[in-house]
Tab-separated table of C-alpha atoms and ligand atoms in Angstrom:
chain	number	residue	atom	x	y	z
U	1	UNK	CA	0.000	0.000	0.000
U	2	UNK	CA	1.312	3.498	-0.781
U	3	UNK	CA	1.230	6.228	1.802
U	4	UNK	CA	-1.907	7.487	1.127
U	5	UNK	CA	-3.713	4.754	0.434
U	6	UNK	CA	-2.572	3.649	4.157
U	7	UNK	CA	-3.787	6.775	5.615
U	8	UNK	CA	-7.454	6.657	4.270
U	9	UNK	CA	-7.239	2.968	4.995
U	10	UNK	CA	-6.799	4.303	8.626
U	11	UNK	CA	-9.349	7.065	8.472
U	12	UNK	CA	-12.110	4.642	7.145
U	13	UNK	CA	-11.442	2.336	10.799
U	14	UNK	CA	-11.575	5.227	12.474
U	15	UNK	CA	-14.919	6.633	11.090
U	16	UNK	CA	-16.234	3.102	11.691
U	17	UNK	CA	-15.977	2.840	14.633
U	18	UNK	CA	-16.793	6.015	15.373
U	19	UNK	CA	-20.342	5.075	14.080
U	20	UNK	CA	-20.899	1.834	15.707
U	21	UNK	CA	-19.867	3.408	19.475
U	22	UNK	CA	-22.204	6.375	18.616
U	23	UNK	CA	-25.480	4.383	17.088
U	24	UNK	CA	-27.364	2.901	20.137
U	25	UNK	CA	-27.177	-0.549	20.639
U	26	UNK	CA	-30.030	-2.896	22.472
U	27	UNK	CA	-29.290	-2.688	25.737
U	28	UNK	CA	-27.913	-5.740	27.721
U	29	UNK	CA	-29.933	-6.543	31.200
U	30	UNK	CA	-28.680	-4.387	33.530
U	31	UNK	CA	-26.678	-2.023	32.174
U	32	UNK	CA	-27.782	1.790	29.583
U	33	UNK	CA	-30.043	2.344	32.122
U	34	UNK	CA	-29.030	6.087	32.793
U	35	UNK	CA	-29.679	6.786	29.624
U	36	UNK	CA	-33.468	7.834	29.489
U	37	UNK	CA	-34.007	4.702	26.160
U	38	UNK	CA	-35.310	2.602	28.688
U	39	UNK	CA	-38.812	4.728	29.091
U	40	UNK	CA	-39.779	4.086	25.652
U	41	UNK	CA	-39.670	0.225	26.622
U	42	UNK	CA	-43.202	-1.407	27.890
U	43	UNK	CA	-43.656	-1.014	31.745
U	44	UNK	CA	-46.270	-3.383	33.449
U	45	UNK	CA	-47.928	-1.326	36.830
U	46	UNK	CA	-49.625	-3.791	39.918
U	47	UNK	CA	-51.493	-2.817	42.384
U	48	UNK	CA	-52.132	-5.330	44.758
U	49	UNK	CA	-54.245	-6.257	47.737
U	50	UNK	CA	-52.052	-8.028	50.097
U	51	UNK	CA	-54.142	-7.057	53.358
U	52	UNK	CA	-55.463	-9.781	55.065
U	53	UNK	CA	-59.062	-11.160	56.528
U	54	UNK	CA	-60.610	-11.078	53.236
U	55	UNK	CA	-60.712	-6.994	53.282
U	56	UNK	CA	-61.808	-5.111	49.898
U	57	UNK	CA	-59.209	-2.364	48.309
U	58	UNK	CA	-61.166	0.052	46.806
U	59	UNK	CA	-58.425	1.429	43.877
U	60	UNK	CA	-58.590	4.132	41.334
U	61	UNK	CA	-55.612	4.665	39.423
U	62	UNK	CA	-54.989	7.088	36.368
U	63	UNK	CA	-52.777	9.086	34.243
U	64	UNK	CA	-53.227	12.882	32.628
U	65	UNK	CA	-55.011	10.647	29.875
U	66	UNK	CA	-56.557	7.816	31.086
U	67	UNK	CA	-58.902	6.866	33.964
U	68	UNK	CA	-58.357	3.324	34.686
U	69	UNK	CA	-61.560	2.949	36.590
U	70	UNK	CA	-62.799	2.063	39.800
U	71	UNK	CA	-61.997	-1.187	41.155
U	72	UNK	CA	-62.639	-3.365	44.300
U	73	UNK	CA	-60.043	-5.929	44.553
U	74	UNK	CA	-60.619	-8.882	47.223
U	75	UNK	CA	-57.466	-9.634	49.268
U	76	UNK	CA	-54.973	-11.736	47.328
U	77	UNK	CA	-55.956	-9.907	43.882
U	78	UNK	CA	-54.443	-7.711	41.922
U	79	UNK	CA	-55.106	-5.044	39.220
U	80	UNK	CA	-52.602	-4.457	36.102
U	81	UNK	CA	-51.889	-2.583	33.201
U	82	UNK	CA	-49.280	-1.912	30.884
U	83	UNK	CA	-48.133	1.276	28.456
U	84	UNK	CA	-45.071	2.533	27.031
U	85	UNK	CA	-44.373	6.083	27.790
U	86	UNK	CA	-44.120	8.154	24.801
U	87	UNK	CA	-42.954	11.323	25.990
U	88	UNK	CA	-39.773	11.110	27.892
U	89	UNK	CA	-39.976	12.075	31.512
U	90	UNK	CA	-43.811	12.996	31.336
U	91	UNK	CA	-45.774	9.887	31.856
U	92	UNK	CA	-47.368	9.771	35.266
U	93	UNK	CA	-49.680	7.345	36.844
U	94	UNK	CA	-50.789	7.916	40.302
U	95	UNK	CA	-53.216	5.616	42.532
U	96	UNK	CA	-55.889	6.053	44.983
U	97	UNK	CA	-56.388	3.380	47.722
U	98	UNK	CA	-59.360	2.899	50.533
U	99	UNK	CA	-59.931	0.528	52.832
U	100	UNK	CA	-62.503	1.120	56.342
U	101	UNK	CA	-61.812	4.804	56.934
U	102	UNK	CA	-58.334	4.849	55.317
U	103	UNK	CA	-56.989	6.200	52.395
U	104	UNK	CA	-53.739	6.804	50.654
U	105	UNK	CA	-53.237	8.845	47.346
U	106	UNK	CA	-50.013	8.480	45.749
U	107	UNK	CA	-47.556	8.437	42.529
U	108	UNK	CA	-47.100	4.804	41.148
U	109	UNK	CA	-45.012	5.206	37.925
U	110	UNK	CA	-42.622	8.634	37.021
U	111	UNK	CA	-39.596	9.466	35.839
U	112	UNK	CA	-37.502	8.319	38.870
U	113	UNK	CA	-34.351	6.125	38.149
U	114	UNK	CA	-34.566	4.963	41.890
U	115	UNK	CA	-38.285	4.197	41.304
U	116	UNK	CA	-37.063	2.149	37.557
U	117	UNK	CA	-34.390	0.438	39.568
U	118	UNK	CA	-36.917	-0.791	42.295
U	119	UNK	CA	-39.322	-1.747	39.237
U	120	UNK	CA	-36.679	-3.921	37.811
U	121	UNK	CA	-37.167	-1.679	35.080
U	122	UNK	CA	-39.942	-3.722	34.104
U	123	UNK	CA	-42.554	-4.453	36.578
U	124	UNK	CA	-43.243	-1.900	39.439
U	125	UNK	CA	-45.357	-3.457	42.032
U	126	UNK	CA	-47.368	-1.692	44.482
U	127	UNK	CA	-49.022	-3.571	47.239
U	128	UNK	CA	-51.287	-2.178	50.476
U	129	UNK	CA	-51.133	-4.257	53.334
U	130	UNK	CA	-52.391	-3.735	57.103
U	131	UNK	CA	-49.941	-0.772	57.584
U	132	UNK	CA	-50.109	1.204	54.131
U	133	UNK	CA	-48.396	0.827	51.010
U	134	UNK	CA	-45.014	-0.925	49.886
U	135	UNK	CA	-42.997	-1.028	46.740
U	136	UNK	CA	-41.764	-4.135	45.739
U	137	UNK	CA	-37.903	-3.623	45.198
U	138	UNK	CA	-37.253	-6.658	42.869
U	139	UNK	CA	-33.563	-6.565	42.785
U	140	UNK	CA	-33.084	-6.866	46.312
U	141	UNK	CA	-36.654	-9.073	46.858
U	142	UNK	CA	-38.258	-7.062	49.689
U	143	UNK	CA	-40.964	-5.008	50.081
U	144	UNK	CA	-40.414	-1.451	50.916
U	145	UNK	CA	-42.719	0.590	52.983
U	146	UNK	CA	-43.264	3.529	50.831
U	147	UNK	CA	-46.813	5.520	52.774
U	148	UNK	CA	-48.930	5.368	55.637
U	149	UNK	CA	-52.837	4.939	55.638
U	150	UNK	CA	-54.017	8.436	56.059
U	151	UNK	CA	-57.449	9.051	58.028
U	152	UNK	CA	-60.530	9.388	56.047
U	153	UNK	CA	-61.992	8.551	52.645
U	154	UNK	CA	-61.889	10.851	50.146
U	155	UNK	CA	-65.234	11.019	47.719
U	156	UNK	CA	-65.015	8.339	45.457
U	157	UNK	CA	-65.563	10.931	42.164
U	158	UNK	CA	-62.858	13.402	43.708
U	159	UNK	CA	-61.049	10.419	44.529
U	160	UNK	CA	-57.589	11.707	42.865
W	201	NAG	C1	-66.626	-0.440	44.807
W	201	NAG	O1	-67.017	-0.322	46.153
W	201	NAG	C2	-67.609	0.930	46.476
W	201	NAG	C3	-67.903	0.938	47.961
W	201	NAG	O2	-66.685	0.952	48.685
W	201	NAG	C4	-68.874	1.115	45.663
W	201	NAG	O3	-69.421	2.388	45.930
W	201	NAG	C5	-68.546	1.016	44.195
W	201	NAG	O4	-69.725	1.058	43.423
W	201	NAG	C6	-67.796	-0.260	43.874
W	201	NAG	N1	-67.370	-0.155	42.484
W	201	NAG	C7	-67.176	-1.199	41.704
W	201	NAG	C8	-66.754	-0.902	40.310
W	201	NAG	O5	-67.309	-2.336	42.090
């Protein structure tokens, strides 16, 4: 090879890889995750009744576009949906819970990478027991207490 032709020989490696560090690549379990690609990706929400002696969990859970609708979930029973946020760092779903004369009102999916870390980045599970609310945190397999039953009911149509 002459001079030149060694130099653009050069140049071409370099501008290829270049490209191939620069173009995102599929992200491996467990790592990218700081990235903000992940909130495009199909999250799965539960919200579970995990209180015991057969009580009922009255639960209304929306979004700034969509009212999920009232549900009464016997113990052991969970509701569940899906969605895949499509603008980055706005998608918020938030929950109301009642049980007796107790309520709690609270965020269950936002742009948090502590929150997408305790999800699993997958599954973020949300479940009331006796003593209010925990977060499941997958990676480390507990349940973490995350709010207190508050006094009261709120009005089931200004339930949010
Ligand atoms: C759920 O239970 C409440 C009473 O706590 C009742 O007013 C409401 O109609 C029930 N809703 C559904 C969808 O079952």
């Amino acid at each position: 090879m002459s001079c030149v032709c060694r130099t653009m020989f050069f140049l071409l490696v370099l501008a290829i890889i270049a490209i191939s560090s620069s173009t995102p690549s599929p992200s491996e379990p467990g790592e990218g995750h700081t990235d903000g690609f992940e909130m495009y990706k199909t999250w799965h929400i539960h919200a579970v009744n995990g209180m015991s002696h057969e009580k009922i969990l009255f639960l209304h859970c929306k979004s700034g576009d969509n009212d999920l609708g009232i549900h009464n979930l016997t113990a052991g029973t969970e509701f569940n949906w899906k969605f895949k946020p499509q603008i980055l760092g706005k998608t918020l779903f938030w929950c109301y819970m009642a049980w007796g004369n107790v309520h709690a009102s609270f965020k269950v999916f936002w742009d948090d990478n502590d929150l997408f870390y305790r999800c699993n980045w997958k599954n973020c599970i949300w479940t009331a027991k006796d003593d209010g609310v925990y977060l499941k945190n997958i990676p480390e397999n507990y349940d973490e207490f995350r709010h207190k039953w508050e006094p009261g009911r709120l009005d089931a149509n200004s339930t949010m």
